[in-house]
Short mmCIF file of C-alpha atoms in Angstrom, two decimals:
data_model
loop_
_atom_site.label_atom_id
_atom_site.label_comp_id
_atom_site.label_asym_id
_atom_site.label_seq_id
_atom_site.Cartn_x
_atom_site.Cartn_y
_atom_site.Cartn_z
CA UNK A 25 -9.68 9.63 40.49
CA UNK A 26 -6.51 11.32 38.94
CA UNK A 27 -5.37 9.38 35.68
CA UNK A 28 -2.03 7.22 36.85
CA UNK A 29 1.02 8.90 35.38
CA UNK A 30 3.30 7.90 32.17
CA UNK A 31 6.42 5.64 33.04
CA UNK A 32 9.72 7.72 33.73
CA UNK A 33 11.02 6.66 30.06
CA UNK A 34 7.94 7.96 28.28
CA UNK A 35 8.29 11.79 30.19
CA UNK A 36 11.65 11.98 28.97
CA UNK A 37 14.34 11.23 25.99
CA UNK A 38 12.57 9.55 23.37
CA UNK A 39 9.88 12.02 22.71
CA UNK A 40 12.30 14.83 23.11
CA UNK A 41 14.78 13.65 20.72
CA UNK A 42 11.85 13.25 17.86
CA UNK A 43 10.74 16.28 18.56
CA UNK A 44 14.57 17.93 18.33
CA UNK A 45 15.23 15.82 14.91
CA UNK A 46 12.50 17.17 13.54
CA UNK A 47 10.67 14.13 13.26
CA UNK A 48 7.83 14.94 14.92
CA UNK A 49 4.38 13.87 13.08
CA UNK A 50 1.37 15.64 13.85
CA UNK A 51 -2.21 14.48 12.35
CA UNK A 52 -4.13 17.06 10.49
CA UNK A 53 -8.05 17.04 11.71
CA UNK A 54 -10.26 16.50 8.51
CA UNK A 55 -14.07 18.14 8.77
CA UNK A 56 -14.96 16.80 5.66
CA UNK A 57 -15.08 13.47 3.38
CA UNK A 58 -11.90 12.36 1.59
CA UNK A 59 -11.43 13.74 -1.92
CA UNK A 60 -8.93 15.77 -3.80
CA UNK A 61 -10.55 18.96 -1.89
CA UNK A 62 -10.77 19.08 1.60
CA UNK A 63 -11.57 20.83 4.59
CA UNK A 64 -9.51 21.49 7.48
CA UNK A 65 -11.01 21.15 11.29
CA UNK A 66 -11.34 25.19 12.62
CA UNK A 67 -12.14 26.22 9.37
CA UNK A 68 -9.82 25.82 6.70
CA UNK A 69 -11.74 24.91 3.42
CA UNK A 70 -10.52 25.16 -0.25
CA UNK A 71 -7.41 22.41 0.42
CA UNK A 72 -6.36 20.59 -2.19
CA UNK A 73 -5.70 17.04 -1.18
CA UNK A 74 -2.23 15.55 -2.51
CA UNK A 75 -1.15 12.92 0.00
CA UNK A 76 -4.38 10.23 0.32
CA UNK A 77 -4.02 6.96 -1.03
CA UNK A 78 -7.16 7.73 -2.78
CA UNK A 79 -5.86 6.57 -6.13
CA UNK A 80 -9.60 6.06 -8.44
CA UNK A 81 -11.08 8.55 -6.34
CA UNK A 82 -13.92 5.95 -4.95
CA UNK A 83 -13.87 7.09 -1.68
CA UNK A 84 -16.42 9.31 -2.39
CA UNK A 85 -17.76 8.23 -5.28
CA UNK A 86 -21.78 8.09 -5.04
CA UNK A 87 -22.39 4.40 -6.18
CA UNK A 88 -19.77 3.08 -3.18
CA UNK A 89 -21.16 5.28 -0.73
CA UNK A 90 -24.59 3.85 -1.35
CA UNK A 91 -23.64 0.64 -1.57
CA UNK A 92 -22.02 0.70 1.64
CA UNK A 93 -25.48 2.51 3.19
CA UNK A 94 -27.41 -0.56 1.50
CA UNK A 95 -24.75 -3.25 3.40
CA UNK A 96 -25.35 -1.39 6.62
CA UNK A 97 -29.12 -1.51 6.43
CA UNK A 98 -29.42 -4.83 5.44
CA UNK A 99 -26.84 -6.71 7.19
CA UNK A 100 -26.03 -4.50 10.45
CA UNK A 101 -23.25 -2.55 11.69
CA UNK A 102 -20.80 -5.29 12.25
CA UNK A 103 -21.05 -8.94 13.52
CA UNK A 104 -19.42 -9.70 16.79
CA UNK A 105 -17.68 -12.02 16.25
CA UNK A 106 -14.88 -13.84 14.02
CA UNK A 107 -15.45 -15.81 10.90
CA UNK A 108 -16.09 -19.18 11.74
CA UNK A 109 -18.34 -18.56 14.76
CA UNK A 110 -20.58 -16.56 13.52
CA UNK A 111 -19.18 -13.75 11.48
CA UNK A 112 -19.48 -14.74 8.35
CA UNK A 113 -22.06 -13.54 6.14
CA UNK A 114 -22.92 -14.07 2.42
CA UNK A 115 -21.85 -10.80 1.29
CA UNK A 116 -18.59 -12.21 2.43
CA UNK A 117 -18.12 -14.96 0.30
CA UNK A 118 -19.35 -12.95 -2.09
CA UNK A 119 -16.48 -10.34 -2.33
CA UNK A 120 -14.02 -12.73 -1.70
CA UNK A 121 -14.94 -14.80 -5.18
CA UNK A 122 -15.22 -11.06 -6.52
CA UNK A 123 -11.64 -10.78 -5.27
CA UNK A 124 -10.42 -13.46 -6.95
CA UNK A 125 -11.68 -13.28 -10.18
CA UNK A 126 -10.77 -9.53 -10.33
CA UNK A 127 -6.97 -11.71 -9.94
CA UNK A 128 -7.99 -14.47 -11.95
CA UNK A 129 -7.15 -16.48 -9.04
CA UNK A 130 -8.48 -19.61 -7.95
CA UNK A 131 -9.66 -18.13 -4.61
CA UNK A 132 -9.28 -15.00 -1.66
CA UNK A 133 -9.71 -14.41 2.49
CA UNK A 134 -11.19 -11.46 3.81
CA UNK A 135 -8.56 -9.57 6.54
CA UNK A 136 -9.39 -6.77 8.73
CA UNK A 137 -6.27 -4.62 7.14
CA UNK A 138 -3.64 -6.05 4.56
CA UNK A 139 -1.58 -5.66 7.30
CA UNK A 140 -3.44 -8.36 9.22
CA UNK A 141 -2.97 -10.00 5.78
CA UNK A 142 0.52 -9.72 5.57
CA UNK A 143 1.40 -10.87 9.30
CA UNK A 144 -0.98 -13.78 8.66
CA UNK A 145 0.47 -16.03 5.97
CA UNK A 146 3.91 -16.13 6.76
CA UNK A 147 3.44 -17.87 10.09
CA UNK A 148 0.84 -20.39 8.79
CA UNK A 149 2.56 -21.11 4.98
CA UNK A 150 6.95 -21.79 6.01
CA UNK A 151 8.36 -23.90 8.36
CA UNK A 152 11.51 -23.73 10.06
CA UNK A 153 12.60 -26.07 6.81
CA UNK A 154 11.58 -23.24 4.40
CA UNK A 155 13.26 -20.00 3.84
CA UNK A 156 11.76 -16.50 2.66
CA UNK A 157 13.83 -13.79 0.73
CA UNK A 158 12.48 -10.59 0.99
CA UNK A 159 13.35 -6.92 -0.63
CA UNK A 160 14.98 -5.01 1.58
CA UNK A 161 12.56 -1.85 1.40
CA UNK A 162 9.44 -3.73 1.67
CA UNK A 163 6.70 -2.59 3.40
CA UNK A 164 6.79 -2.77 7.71
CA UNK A 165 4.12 -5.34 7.91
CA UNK A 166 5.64 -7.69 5.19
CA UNK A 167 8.83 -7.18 7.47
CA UNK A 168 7.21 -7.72 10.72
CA UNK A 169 5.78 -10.66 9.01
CA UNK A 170 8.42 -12.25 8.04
CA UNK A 171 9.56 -12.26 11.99
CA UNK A 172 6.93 -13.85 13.36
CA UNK A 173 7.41 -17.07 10.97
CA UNK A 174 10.15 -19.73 11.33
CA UNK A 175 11.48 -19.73 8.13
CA UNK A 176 15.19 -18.85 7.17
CA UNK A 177 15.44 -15.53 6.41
CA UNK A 178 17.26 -13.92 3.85
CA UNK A 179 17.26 -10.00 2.51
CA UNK A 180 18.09 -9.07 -0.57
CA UNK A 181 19.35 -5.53 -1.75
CA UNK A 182 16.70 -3.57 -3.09
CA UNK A 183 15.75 -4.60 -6.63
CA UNK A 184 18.69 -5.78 -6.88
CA UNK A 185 18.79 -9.06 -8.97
CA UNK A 186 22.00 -10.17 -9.17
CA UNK A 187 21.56 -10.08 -5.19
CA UNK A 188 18.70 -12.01 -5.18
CA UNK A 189 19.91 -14.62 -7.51
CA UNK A 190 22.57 -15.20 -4.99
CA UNK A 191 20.45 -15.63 -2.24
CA UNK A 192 18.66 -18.28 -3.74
CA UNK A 193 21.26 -19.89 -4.72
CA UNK A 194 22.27 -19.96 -0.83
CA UNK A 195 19.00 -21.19 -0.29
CA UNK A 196 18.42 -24.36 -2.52
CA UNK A 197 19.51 -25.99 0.94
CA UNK A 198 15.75 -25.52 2.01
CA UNK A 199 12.82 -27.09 1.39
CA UNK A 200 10.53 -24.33 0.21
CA UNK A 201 12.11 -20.69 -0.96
CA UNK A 202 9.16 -17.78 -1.71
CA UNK A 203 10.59 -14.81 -2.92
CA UNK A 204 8.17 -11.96 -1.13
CA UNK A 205 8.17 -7.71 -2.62
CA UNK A 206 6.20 -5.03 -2.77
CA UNK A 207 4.47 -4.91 -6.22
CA UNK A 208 4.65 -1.02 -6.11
CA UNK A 209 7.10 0.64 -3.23
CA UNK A 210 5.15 3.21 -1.23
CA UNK A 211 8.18 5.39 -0.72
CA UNK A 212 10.21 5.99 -3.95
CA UNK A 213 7.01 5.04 -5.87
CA UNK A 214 9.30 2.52 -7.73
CA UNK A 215 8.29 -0.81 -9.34
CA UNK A 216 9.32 -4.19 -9.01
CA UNK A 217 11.30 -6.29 -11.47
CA UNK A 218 8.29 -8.93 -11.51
CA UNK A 219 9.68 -10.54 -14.69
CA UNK A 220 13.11 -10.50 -13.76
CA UNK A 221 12.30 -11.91 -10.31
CA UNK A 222 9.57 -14.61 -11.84
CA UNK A 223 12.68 -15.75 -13.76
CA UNK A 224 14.52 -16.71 -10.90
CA UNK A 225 12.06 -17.69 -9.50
CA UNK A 226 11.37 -20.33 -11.83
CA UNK A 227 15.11 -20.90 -12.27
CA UNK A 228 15.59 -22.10 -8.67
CA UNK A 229 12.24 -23.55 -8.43
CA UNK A 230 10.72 -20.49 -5.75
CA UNK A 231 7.70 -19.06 -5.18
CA UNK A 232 6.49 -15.53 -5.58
CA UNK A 233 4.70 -13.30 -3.51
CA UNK A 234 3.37 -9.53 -3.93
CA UNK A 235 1.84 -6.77 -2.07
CA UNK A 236 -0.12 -4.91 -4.24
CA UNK A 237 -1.41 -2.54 -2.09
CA UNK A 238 0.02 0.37 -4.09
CA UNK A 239 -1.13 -0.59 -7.41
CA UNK A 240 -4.36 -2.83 -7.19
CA UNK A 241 -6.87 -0.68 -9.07
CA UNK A 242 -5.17 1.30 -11.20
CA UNK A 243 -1.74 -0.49 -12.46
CA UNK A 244 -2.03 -2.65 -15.59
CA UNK A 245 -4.40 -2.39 -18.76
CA UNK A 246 -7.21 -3.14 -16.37
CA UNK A 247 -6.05 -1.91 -13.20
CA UNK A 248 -5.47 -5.49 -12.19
CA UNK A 249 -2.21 -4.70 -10.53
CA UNK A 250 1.97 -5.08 -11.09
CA UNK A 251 1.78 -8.65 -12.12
CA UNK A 252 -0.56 -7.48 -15.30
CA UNK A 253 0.91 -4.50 -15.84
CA UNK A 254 4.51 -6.46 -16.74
CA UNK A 255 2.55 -9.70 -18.30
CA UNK A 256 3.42 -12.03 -15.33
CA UNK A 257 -0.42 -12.85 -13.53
CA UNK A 258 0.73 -16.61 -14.51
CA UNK A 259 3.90 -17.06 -12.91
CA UNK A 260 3.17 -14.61 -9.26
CA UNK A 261 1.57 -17.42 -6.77
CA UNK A 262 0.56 -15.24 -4.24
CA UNK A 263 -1.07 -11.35 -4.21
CA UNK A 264 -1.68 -9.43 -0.80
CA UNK A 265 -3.50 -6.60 -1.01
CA UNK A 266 -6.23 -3.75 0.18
CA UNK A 267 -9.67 -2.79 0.12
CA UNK A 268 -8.12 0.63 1.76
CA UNK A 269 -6.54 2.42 -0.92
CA UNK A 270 -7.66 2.47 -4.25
CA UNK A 271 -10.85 0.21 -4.00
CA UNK A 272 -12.80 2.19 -1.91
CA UNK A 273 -10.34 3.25 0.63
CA UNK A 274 -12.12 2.09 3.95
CA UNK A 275 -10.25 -0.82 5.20
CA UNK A 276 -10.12 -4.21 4.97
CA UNK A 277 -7.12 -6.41 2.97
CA UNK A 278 -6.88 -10.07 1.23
CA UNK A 279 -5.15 -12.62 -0.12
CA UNK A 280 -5.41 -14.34 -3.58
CA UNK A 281 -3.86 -17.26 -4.62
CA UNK A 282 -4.44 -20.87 -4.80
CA UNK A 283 -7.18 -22.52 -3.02
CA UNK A 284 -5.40 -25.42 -0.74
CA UNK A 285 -3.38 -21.98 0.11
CA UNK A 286 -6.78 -20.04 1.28
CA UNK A 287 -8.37 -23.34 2.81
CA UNK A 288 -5.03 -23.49 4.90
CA UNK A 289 -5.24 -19.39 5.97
CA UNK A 290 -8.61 -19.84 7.07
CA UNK A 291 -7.41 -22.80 9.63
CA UNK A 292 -3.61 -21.44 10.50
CA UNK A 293 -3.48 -17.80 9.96
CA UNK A 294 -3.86 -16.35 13.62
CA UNK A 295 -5.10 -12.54 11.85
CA UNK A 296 -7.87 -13.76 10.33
CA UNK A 297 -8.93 -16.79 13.30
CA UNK A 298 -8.96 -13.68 16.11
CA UNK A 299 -10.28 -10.69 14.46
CA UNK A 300 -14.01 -10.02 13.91
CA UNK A 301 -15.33 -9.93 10.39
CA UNK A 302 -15.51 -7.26 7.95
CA UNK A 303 -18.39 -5.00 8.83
CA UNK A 304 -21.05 -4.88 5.85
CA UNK A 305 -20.28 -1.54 5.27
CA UNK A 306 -17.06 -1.80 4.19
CA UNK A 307 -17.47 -4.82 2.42
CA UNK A 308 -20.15 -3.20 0.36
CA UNK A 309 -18.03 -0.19 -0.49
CA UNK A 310 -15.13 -2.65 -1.83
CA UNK A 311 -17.41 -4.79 -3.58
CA UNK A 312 -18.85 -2.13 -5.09
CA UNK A 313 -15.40 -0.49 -6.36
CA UNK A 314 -14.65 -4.00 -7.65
CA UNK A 315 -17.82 -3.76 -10.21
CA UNK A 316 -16.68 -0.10 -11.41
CA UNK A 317 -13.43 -1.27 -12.48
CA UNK A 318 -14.64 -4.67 -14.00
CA UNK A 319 -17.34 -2.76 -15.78
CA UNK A 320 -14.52 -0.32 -17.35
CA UNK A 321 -10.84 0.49 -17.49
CA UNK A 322 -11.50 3.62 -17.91
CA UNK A 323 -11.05 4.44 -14.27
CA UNK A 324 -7.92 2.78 -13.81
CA UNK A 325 -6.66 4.51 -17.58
CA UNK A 326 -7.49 8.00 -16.19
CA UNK A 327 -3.64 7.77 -13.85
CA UNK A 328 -1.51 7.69 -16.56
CA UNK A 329 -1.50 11.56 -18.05
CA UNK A 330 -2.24 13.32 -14.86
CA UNK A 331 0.51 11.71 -13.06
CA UNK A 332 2.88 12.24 -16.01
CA UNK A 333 1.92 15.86 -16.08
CA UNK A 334 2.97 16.41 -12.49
CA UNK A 335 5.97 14.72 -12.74
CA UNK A 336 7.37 16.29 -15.94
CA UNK A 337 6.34 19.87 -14.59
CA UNK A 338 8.09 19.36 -11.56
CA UNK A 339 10.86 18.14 -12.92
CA UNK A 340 11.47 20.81 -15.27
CA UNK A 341 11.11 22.96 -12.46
CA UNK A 342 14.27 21.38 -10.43
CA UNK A 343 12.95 18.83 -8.47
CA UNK A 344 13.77 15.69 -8.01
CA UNK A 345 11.04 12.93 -8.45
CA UNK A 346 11.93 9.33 -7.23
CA UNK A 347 10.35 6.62 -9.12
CA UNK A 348 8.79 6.13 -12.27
CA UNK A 349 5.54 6.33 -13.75
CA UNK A 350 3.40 5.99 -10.76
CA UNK A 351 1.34 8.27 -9.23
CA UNK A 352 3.06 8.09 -5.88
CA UNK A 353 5.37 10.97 -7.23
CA UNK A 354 8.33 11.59 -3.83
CA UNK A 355 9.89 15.00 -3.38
CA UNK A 356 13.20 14.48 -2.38
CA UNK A 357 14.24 16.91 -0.24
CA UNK A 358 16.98 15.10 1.86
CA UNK A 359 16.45 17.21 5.50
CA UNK A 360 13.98 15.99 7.28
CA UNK A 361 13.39 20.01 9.05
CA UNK A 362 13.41 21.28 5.24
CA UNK A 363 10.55 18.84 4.45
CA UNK A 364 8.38 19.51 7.50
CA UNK A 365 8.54 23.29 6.78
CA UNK A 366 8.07 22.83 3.14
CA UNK A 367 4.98 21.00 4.30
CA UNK A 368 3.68 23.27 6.68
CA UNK A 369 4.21 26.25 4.12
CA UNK A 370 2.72 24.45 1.59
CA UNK A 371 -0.66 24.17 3.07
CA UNK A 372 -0.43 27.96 3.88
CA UNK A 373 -0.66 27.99 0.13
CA UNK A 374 -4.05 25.49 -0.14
CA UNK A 375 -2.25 22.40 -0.90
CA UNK A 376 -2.28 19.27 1.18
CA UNK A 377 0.93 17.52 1.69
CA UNK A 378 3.01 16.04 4.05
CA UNK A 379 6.17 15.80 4.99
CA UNK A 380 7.63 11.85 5.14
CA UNK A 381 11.12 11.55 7.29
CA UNK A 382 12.92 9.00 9.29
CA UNK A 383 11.45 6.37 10.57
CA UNK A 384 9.25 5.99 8.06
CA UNK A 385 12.21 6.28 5.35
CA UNK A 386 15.91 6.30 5.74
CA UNK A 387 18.20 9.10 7.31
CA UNK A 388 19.03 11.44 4.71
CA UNK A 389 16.46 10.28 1.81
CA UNK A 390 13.11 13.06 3.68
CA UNK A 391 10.96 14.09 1.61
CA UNK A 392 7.33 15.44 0.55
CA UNK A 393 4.92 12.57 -0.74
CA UNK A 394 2.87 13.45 -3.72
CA UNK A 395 0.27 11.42 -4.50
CA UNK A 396 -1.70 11.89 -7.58
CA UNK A 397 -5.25 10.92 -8.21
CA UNK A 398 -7.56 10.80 -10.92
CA UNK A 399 -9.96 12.92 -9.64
CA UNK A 400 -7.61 15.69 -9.57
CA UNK A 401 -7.71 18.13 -12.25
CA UNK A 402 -5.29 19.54 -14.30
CA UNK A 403 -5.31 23.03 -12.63
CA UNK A 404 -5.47 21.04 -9.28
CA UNK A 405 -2.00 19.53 -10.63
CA UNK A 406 -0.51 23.03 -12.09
CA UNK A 407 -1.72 25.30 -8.69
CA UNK A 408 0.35 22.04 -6.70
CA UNK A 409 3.66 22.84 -9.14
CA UNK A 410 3.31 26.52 -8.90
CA UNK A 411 3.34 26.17 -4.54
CA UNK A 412 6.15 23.45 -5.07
CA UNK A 413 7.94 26.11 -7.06
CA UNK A 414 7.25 28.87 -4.68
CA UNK A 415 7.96 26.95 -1.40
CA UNK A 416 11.09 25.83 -2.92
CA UNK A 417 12.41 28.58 -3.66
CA UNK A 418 11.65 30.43 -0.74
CA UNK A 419 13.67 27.64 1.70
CA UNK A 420 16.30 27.00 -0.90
CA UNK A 421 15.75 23.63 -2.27
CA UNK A 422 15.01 25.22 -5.56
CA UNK A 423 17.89 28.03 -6.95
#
């Protein structure tokens, strides 16, 4: 039988105009495993990798791969079902203490994405008496949320804490105020205020919430996250974050925080009640990940000079770098056409990058996401400045 045709709006505008904007994102076909060297399906080997969210470098790393092999052979491919039927297993619990005391929380629930995370405990934590402020830029599913809850909503300007001090202010009205941001912002690579917004926080009796999903692993002394690296683990109530970047980079996501707050998740929060368990694998890969970096900070300590290296080379080469100090290191290019093409020509050159443009960030702000990792090496860092340089120059972003 012939397939059934797309609806009349899907054959025509919407694609087209993409498409004309220059919007368009196509998916590169990997042949191999992720790591700072890749290879391309049809043949193209020798890439160097810039764009993963592959911050330590685990996803490959022999001990996680083999501890994910062991999972699988001892405790199955997956369990078929949801966690309080019968899809809970011990290496479950397991992780989920590990989680915690990686946090130095009092305990942690397993999601199937941080996404799930972050669209579960919204809903099941405010009531229509409560009100949430959130950053403006934060992430889509911290956004999307945020709508599915009752609470009064309120959005505050981007970092922006003079702005946020007024919102709460409008809010003492309601019973409950949590102040919810990204730890680390995924696009400019820029860091929360955490002790500017704890103080508020505190000052208008709120609580705080992070997604940490760009900096668990690697930010802080001990990689611990945002809320270590600026000295506030104490005052943040709740952390969201995900076994898919840094710590192992499979899937999976959490949240930490106080227990009568995970006792209620694992009752209310719809995510976690309706999606099936974890598979073993990938809990074995993040639990795994989790010893490395409690063994040694060494991991974690390895971001700090390579991403400084790429960031000071490009910048003395022209560019402009948003953010600071992390190793999400943005292009900014401004035309969204300029940073597809840039992109493209870029790879001609070996390196792996890609080209980030509206909707994924605002008109007018494209550009090319660098991503450092610490399993890139220096001349993997240099031969990515000297294509920058070259590409730039070529389409006129550089003089």
């Amino acid at each position: 039988a012939a397939a059934p045709a797309a609806p009349a709006p899907l054959r025509s505008a919407p694609l087209e105009d993409i498409r004309g904007a220059g919007t368009w994102k196509s998916e590169r076909v990997i042949a191999s495993r992720q790591g700072p060297h890749l290879r391309l399906a049809g043949g193209g080997g020798g890439i160097i990798n810039f764009c993963a969210n592959n911050y330590l470098g685990l996803s490959s790393h022999p001990e996680v791969i083999r501890a994910a092999v062991e999972a699988l052979e001892k405790f199955g491919a997956g369990l078929s079902s949801v966690r309080f039927i019968c899809g809970t297993q011990s290496i479950h619990k397991d992780l989920e203490e590990k989680i915690a005391r990686f946090h130095q929380r009092e305990d942690a629930i397993l999601y199937a994405s941080c996404f799930d995370a972050n669209a579960g405990i919204f809903e099941a934590l405010l009531t229509p008496e409560d009100a949430v402020l959130s950053d403006e830029l934060n992430h889509a599913s911290i956004i999307d949320g945020i709508r599915l809850c009752k609470a009064n909503k309120y959005r505050y300007k981007h970092m922006d804490m003079q702005d946020l001090e007024a919102k709460l202010q409008e809010a003492q009205k309601h019973r409950l105020r949590l102040v919810a941001t990204d730890g680390a912002f995924s696009m400019d690579g820029d860091i929360a205020p955490l002790r500017e917004i704890c103080q508020l926080a505190q000052k208008y009796d709120a609580l705080v919430f992070i997604d940490e999903c760009h900096a668990t692993g690697f930010l802080g002394p001990n990689g611990r996250g945002t809320d270590e690296l600026l000295g506030v683990m104490d005052k943040v109530t709740i952390v969201n974050s995900t076994l898919g970047k840094a710590l192992g980079g499979a899937a999976g996501g959490y949240t930490t925080g106080p227990k009568l707050l995970i006792d209620l998740l694992r009752q209310r929060s719809r995510p976690y009640l309706f999606s099936n368990s974890l598979p073993p694998a990938v809990v074995g890969c993040a639990s795994k990940a989790l010893d490395l970096l409690m063994e040694s900070n060494a991991i974690a300590q390895s971001m700090a000079a390579k991403t400084q290296r790429f960031r000071s080379k490009m910048t003395a080469a022209g560019f402009t770098i948003s953010g600071k100090d992390h190793p999400i290191c943005p292009v900014m290019l401004g035309d969204a056409r300029l940073a597809s093409v840039m992109a493209e020509d870029m790879l001609n050159r070996g390196i792996y990058v890609i080209g980030f443009s509206y909707p994924v960030v605002p008109k007018g702000k494209a550009r090319i996401r660098v991503q450092i990792s610490a399993v890139h090496s220096d001349e993997d860092i240099d031969r990515c400045v000297e294509a920058f340089t070259e590409v730039g120059r070529k389409h006129g972003a550089l003089p």
